[in-house]
Amino acid sequence: MAKILRINTKNKTATFETPSDEYKNLGGRALTSKIVLREVPGTCHPLSRDNKLIFAPGMLTGTPAANSGRMSVGAKSPLTGGIKESNTGGIMSQKLARLGIQAIILEDKPDDDAYSIIVITKDSVEFLPANEYLGVLNGDMMPRLWERFGKHVGVASIGPAGEQRLTSASIQFADPKGHAGRAAGRGGLGAVMGSKKIKAIVVNDTDTDRPSLHDPEAFKTANKKWGELLTGHPVSGNGLPAYGTAVLVNIINEAGALPTKNFRSGRFDHAQDISGETLSANIEKRGGIVSEGCHPGCVIKCSQCYHDKDGNFLTSGFEYETIWAFGAHCLIKDLDDIAMLDRLCDDFGLDTIETGVTMGIAMEGGLIPWGDGKAAIELLKKVGTGEPMGKIIGNGAAFTGQALGVDRIPVVKRQALPAYDPRAVKAVGVTYATSPMGADHTAGYGVCQNILHVGGTIDPLKKEFNVGISKDLQVATAAIDAAGLCLFVAFPVLDDATGLQLIVDMLNAQSGLSLTTDDVVALGISILKDEHEFNRLAGFTQKDDRLPDMFKETFPPHNTTWDFTDAELQEAKTF
Amino acid sequence: MAKILRINTKNKTATFETPSDEYKNLGGRALTSKIVLREVPGTCHPLSRDNKLIFAPGMLTGTPAANSGRMSVGAKSPLTGGIKESNTGGIMSQKLARLGIQAIILEDKPDDDAYSIIVITKDSVEFLPANEYLGVLNGDMMPRLWERFGKHVGVASIGPAGEQRLTSASIQFADPKGHAGRAAGRGGLGAVMGSKKIKAIVVNDTDTDRPSLHDPEAFKTANKKWGELLTGHPVSGNGLPAYGTAVLVNIINEAGALPTKNFRSGRFDHAQDISGETLSANIEKRGGIVSEGCHPGCVIKCSQCYHDKDGNFLTSGFEYETIWAFGAHCLIKDLDDIAMLDRLCDDFGLDTIETGVTMGIAMEGGLIPWGDGKAAIELLKKVGTGEPMGKIIGNGAAFTGQALGVDRIPVVKRQALPAYDPRAVKAVGVTYATSPMGADHTAGYGVCQNILHVGGTIDPLKKEFNVGISKDLQVATAAIDAAGLCLFVAFPVLDDATGLQLIVDMLNAQSGLSLTTDDVVALGISILKDEHEFNRLAGFTQKDDRLPDMFKETFPPHNTTWDFTDAELQEAKTF
């Protein structure tokens, strides 16, 4: 049975625990959120020794199930002040599962300034001095740690942003090629890791096997259909592999929902220049990889390696939301500039959404000109140097807006809004407002029904049905995050009723349990209840489930506004 | 009858209005808070055009009543996000009263970057271009404006901090000598003035008379007793004139309640070095003024002019809380360094409490060494240059703590705690938690009963009775702020039952109304209700009425902790 690895970062001790009844059978987001709720005081400062940082593979992670290698990272967020589950790809999660580790819990913090690397193998958990790595970029950490500890070890590391405990700091994860392009990006969890003085965690699964399955044959049968389902759907089988998530640039722009110039309109004149089609064409021309998975066993392969004009590696895991944030939001139309900004975020360890939105706020505040990609690159580099302007930028949109006296700051619970305008994709707007995570598209991706006609069609411009859609998606997403499945499995699952049953079949074949689809829904609801309860203890109320007044502005081209009442929104949190 | 002067800062128009039924008869804080509640959307961004900045003399201001020259400045606070009344001395308030102006309401904001000065006389309201004054320090603004517009005009101005819209920015007011030492300090109202591109307001009351009194003889009789009451009390008649408010340094230190090294203990080894006694001795030795009033008609005269070692003017209005914030809180023991920090705050237009607490956070974060006054001066100067580190410091304690990754940040509603530890002066702690203003000692000064034995004696270390004391004081203070009286009249009024009746007698003799002492209490309650209602609309709940977890630490020498429950605290807001 899997164990919980509890690590005290002050005493540098590690103990393996049998999970309590409440923790056992949980994985991913279900487990991180349960531990945060039970073990972290709601009112504590997120950088204090009372906060904990939890890494948990999903329930299916470690099995051969397609797209099941995701991991949840949880803590009280330094950015929002509420609970945070930040979901990442990369190769570490499956290695933890093979080591029989259900979760790592990092506790307490050192009294001195000495950083450590934690190295976990089949036989040991070691703290190694890490001061030699201080200031090292994530993109350099990965190869250095592979060289030192063996190629293909799992790595989670923080960059200069996490070391500075900036609230946009991410934790970056090595992908199968050892690039640092995978991230637990949102909510500043890199700052929590920095506060505990952990520069990196290395997971070496040498001489381990996959966790055994209760019924391998039944699992194999279900997983075969599961893989076919994923590759057979037009979004997960065609659009995402061909163009990456950037396939959305033209789609969302066409829908009039691509927030442009800090959410002033829904269409960007230069959308084509930063589209998935342009991205793929550049890769074809320059070399690189059009389509690859973020973890072994992925059949969707929406990731890529993007090279510069000279054919040298520039960035990987180059996502739609990143391209939007630095692109349409900032009026930057040079995709290579945006790729460099993405690379810098990965290297410094910064959430690309928060940082891209912040860059637009810097433009709104007159710090650099709108659309000036080169100026944005120079400004972002200041995060790496640790100079004061870098501390401003690296603390995110609300912070930078305050520093510059800007009055249009698109955040909910102090977290920046992603790449879908809430006035033109209202189901996503409801998710922004009501998710326990703060503004987060992944928490309930209403773009499906509002724009993509996946799982039905709901008018994105009207209020009707969009609260209910957001609520259902939030529940489903929480369960998917608990399972360790990639969120993009939702596309086929929403369109094909057999999908959810296949997930249940795999869980049962793995564990010997007799779960039903109702149990999966109940799990999703239970996760959200835990998260809302933590936020309640932290001091959040329904008053925090609001969008800023700037969204009362009329939003072209559809000229809609944000018009939900507090009471209407609460429906999305009522189970 | 007094008029309301409504000024549109975008169109540069000014209109005089007869006050509505709801506004008439109100003054000071009663009026600013009523206008904010009625006219400012609770959810607006404080720097947006929807916010308004209101200046209102008190109800007794303009009469000969002793110590009645205070003024309230109100708005939605950029620091707290809630309502703000910031109370100031200086000479402007009485001049507005003589001009028959019940309140100035600044609305909207310009579309361009052109700053203005507003000049108000008996005959006109003019907008003058002010770009030539941009960056000019408040200490230089006052003499330049006196030279241009006539000696002894009333002046309110912002410094570089307000121009940068920093959330610690104050509005500074000329005192009778033309020093910029009087401030509407707390809550960042200087940033609101900066957002509206108003560098200064000049009020010239040439050729005006005092407002007429309904019953001059009755007024004179009451005012004579009133003056005797103020000068006859040991605190307002002796302690404050002799040593200024800094008389409290030794008293609060002796009580074990002087927060030292960012609220780690209640005693500062070098308290004597920064005491009121040392301050007065320095003035006696160097020249300067030991005791003067902040406005004409003051009989307490707790203000002073403090000179440097060479006998040159250094600062004025050098308060206990300022000395504590830069002194014990930062472990700075050189009173001249602290005086220079006070001067810089006045010049840049910064709240000294917020900025002093911030300096301690900068020390906590390792930016400068504890106790290093010279380093603090150099750091503070960066606010004046507008460089990024200055923007960090100038945005206050919570902001600087976030920038530096500090986890012990003493704020309530994002406003820094003042100079009395809530674990050792619990009635003030209740005020910090529950005042609509955020942490603010002036909103309900429980030091009276907890330490000074004024108005009774309540154990400062226990919970018993301290909620009730805070509540009663919050009500009384609101009424005093509405009347335009100096807060220090509370010392004699708390100890002598005739005091409140004398205030009522003066109000009735002034207006011809038939108010009772009960009406004054009702006025105080009504003000607090308005303020709590605005905060409710802005999104505040009782969860915001909490002190940070750092106050769960045991506080020496009395080794008490902050131990009020949410429910207990709500009693202070229940009327």
PDB file of C-alpha atoms in Angstrom, chain A residues 41-50 78-79 109 164-167 365 367 388-389 391-392 395-396 398-409 414 535-544 546 548-549 552, chain B residues 41-50 78-79 109 164-167 365 367 388-389 391-392 395-396 398-409 414 535-544 546 548-549 552:
ATOM      1  CA  PRO A  41      -4.329  26.520   9.667  1.00  0.00           C
ATOM      2  CA  GLY A  42      -6.616  28.598   7.473  1.00  0.00           C
ATOM      3  CA  THR A  43      -5.356  31.874   8.852  1.00  0.00           C
ATOM      4  CA  CYS A  44      -1.610  31.165   8.672  1.00  0.00           C
ATOM      5  CA  HIS A  45       0.704  33.225   6.516  1.00  0.00           C
ATOM      6  CA  PRO A  46       1.417  31.162   3.392  1.00  0.00           C
ATOM      7  CA  LEU A  47       5.151  31.624   3.819  1.00  0.00           C
ATOM      8  CA  SER A  48       5.176  30.719   7.500  1.00  0.00           C
ATOM      9  CA  ARG A  49       6.277  27.391   8.929  1.00  0.00           C
ATOM     10  CA  ASP A  50       2.619  26.459   9.402  1.00  0.00           C
ATOM     11  CA  PRO A  78       0.757  33.060  -1.271  1.00  0.00           C
ATOM     12  CA  LEU A  79      -0.999  34.721  -4.187  1.00  0.00           C
ATOM     13  CA  LYS A 109      10.929  25.656   7.406  1.00  0.00           C
ATOM     14  CA  GLN A 164      12.785  35.290  -3.804  1.00  0.00           C
ATOM     15  CA  ARG A 165       9.411  33.974  -2.606  1.00  0.00           C
ATOM     16  CA  LEU A 166       7.559  35.965  -5.243  1.00  0.00           C
ATOM     17  CA  THR A 167       3.862  35.221  -5.406  1.00  0.00           C
ATOM     18  CA  GLY A 365       0.779  51.772 -16.140  1.00  0.00           C
ATOM     19  CA  LEU A 367       6.166  51.361 -17.723  1.00  0.00           C
ATOM     20  CA  PRO A 388      13.255  45.791  -7.090  1.00  0.00           C
ATOM     21  CA  MET A 389      11.385  46.101 -10.393  1.00  0.00           C
ATOM     22  CA  LYS A 391      10.137  41.874  -7.363  1.00  0.00           C
ATOM     23  CA  ILE A 392       7.227  44.004  -8.514  1.00  0.00           C
ATOM     24  CA  ASN A 395       4.499  39.373  -7.562  1.00  0.00           C
ATOM     25  CA  GLY A 396       1.822  39.428 -10.212  1.00  0.00           C
ATOM     26  CA  ALA A 398      -2.641  42.894  -8.553  1.00  0.00           C
ATOM     27  CA  PHE A 399       0.702  43.760  -7.019  1.00  0.00           C
ATOM     28  CA  THR A 400       2.095  45.449 -10.110  1.00  0.00           C
ATOM     29  CA  GLY A 401      -1.154  47.313 -10.566  1.00  0.00           C
ATOM     30  CA  GLN A 402      -0.838  48.669  -7.037  1.00  0.00           C
ATOM     31  CA  ALA A 403       2.803  49.574  -7.557  1.00  0.00           C
ATOM     32  CA  LEU A 404       1.942  51.571 -10.666  1.00  0.00           C
ATOM     33  CA  GLY A 405      -1.379  53.032  -9.531  1.00  0.00           C
ATOM     34  CA  VAL A 406      -3.376  51.230 -12.238  1.00  0.00           C
ATOM     35  CA  ASP A 407      -7.139  50.985 -11.756  1.00  0.00           C
ATOM     36  CA  ARG A 408      -7.997  48.219 -14.275  1.00  0.00           C
ATOM     37  CA  ILE A 409      -6.624  44.997 -12.824  1.00  0.00           C
ATOM     38  CA  ARG A 414      -5.833  38.351  -6.505  1.00  0.00           C
ATOM     39  CA  ASN A 535     -11.209  29.142   2.081  1.00  0.00           C
ATOM     40  CA  ARG A 536     -13.958  29.820   4.604  1.00  0.00           C
ATOM     41  CA  LEU A 537     -11.500  29.176   7.412  1.00  0.00           C
ATOM     42  CA  ALA A 538      -8.993  31.434   5.668  1.00  0.00           C
ATOM     43  CA  GLY A 539     -11.553  34.232   5.729  1.00  0.00           C
ATOM     44  CA  PHE A 540     -13.118  34.101   2.266  1.00  0.00           C
ATOM     45  CA  THR A 541     -16.796  34.782   1.819  1.00  0.00           C
ATOM     46  CA  GLN A 542     -19.088  35.089  -1.179  1.00  0.00           C
ATOM     47  CA  LYS A 543     -17.941  38.703  -1.413  1.00  0.00           C
ATOM     48  CA  ASP A 544     -14.666  37.339  -2.713  1.00  0.00           C
ATOM     49  CA  ARG A 546     -16.690  38.804  -7.590  1.00  0.00           C
ATOM     50  CA  PRO A 548     -13.598  43.565 -10.562  1.00  0.00           C
ATOM     51  CA  ASP A 549     -15.702  46.514 -11.646  1.00  0.00           C
ATOM     52  CA  LYS A 552     -18.932  46.181 -16.046  1.00  0.00           C
TER      53      LYS A 552
ATOM     54  CA  PRO B  41     -19.800  52.432  -5.550  1.00  0.00           C
ATOM     55  CA  GLY B  42     -18.532  49.983  -2.940  1.00  0.00           C
ATOM     56  CA  THR B  43     -16.840  47.784  -5.498  1.00  0.00           C
ATOM     57  CA  CYS B  44     -15.075  50.498  -7.519  1.00  0.00           C
ATOM     58  CA  HIS B  45     -11.311  50.638  -7.781  1.00  0.00           C
ATOM     59  CA  PRO B  46     -10.165  53.391  -5.399  1.00  0.00           C
ATOM     60  CA  LEU B  47      -8.100  55.026  -8.137  1.00  0.00           C
ATOM     61  CA  SER B  48     -10.879  54.924 -10.714  1.00  0.00           C
ATOM     62  CA  ARG B  49     -13.022  57.862 -11.733  1.00  0.00           C
ATOM     63  CA  ASP B  50     -15.847  56.448  -9.629  1.00  0.00           C
ATOM     64  CA  PRO B  78      -6.571  52.551  -1.901  1.00  0.00           C
ATOM     65  CA  LEU B  79      -4.783  50.894   1.011  1.00  0.00           C
ATOM     66  CA  LYS B 109     -10.507  62.210 -13.091  1.00  0.00           C
ATOM     67  CA  GLN B 164       2.869  58.119  -7.920  1.00  0.00           C
ATOM     68  CA  ARG B 165      -0.466  56.988  -6.446  1.00  0.00           C
ATOM     69  CA  LEU B 166       1.254  54.956  -3.759  1.00  0.00           C
ATOM     70  CA  THR B 167      -1.085  53.498  -1.178  1.00  0.00           C
ATOM     71  CA  GLY B 365      13.165  41.016   5.108  1.00  0.00           C
ATOM     72  CA  LEU B 367      16.865  44.731   3.069  1.00  0.00           C
ATOM     73  CA  PRO B 388      11.052  50.766  -8.078  1.00  0.00           C
ATOM     74  CA  MET B 389      12.243  50.200  -4.510  1.00  0.00           C
ATOM     75  CA  LYS B 391       7.306  52.191  -5.062  1.00  0.00           C
ATOM     76  CA  ILE B 392       7.626  49.106  -2.889  1.00  0.00           C
ATOM     77  CA  ASN B 395       2.940  51.049  -0.872  1.00  0.00           C
ATOM     78  CA  GLY B 396       3.131  50.094   2.753  1.00  0.00           C
ATOM     79  CA  ALA B 398       1.602  44.448   3.506  1.00  0.00           C
ATOM     80  CA  PHE B 399       2.974  45.295   0.079  1.00  0.00           C
ATOM     81  CA  THR B 400       6.597  45.434   1.170  1.00  0.00           C
ATOM     82  CA  GLY B 401       6.152  42.224   3.097  1.00  0.00           C
ATOM     83  CA  GLN B 402       4.906  40.539  -0.044  1.00  0.00           C
ATOM     84  CA  ALA B 403       7.737  41.984  -2.117  1.00  0.00           C
ATOM     85  CA  LEU B 404      10.296  40.600   0.301  1.00  0.00           C
ATOM     86  CA  GLY B 405       8.599  37.319   1.184  1.00  0.00           C
ATOM     87  CA  VAL B 406       8.171  38.238   4.854  1.00  0.00           C
ATOM     88  CA  ASP B 407       5.655  36.189   6.881  1.00  0.00           C
ATOM     89  CA  ARG B 408       5.181  38.490   9.925  1.00  0.00           C
ATOM     90  CA  ILE B 409       3.231  41.493   8.703  1.00  0.00           C
ATOM     91  CA  ARG B 414      -3.962  45.799   4.938  1.00  0.00           C
ATOM     92  CA  ASN B 535     -17.409  48.181   3.844  1.00  0.00           C
ATOM     93  CA  ARG B 536     -20.097  45.519   3.498  1.00  0.00           C
ATOM     94  CA  LEU B 537     -20.850  46.788  -0.007  1.00  0.00           C
ATOM     95  CA  ALA B 538     -17.134  46.799  -0.739  1.00  0.00           C
ATOM     96  CA  GLY B 539     -16.993  43.116   0.173  1.00  0.00           C
ATOM     97  CA  PHE B 540     -15.808  43.126   3.771  1.00  0.00           C
ATOM     98  CA  THR B 541     -17.163  40.602   6.230  1.00  0.00           C
ATOM     99  CA  GLN B 542     -16.391  39.745   9.838  1.00  0.00           C
ATOM    100  CA  LYS B 543     -13.589  37.568   8.494  1.00  0.00           C
ATOM    101  CA  ASP B 544     -11.757  40.791   7.763  1.00  0.00           C
ATOM    102  CA  ARG B 546      -9.032  39.573  12.363  1.00  0.00           C
ATOM    103  CA  PRO B 548      -2.812  38.214  11.620  1.00  0.00           C
ATOM    104  CA  ASP B 549      -1.637  34.916  13.088  1.00  0.00           C
ATOM    105  CA  LYS B 552      -0.898  34.359  18.466  1.00  0.00           C
TER     106      LYS B 552
END
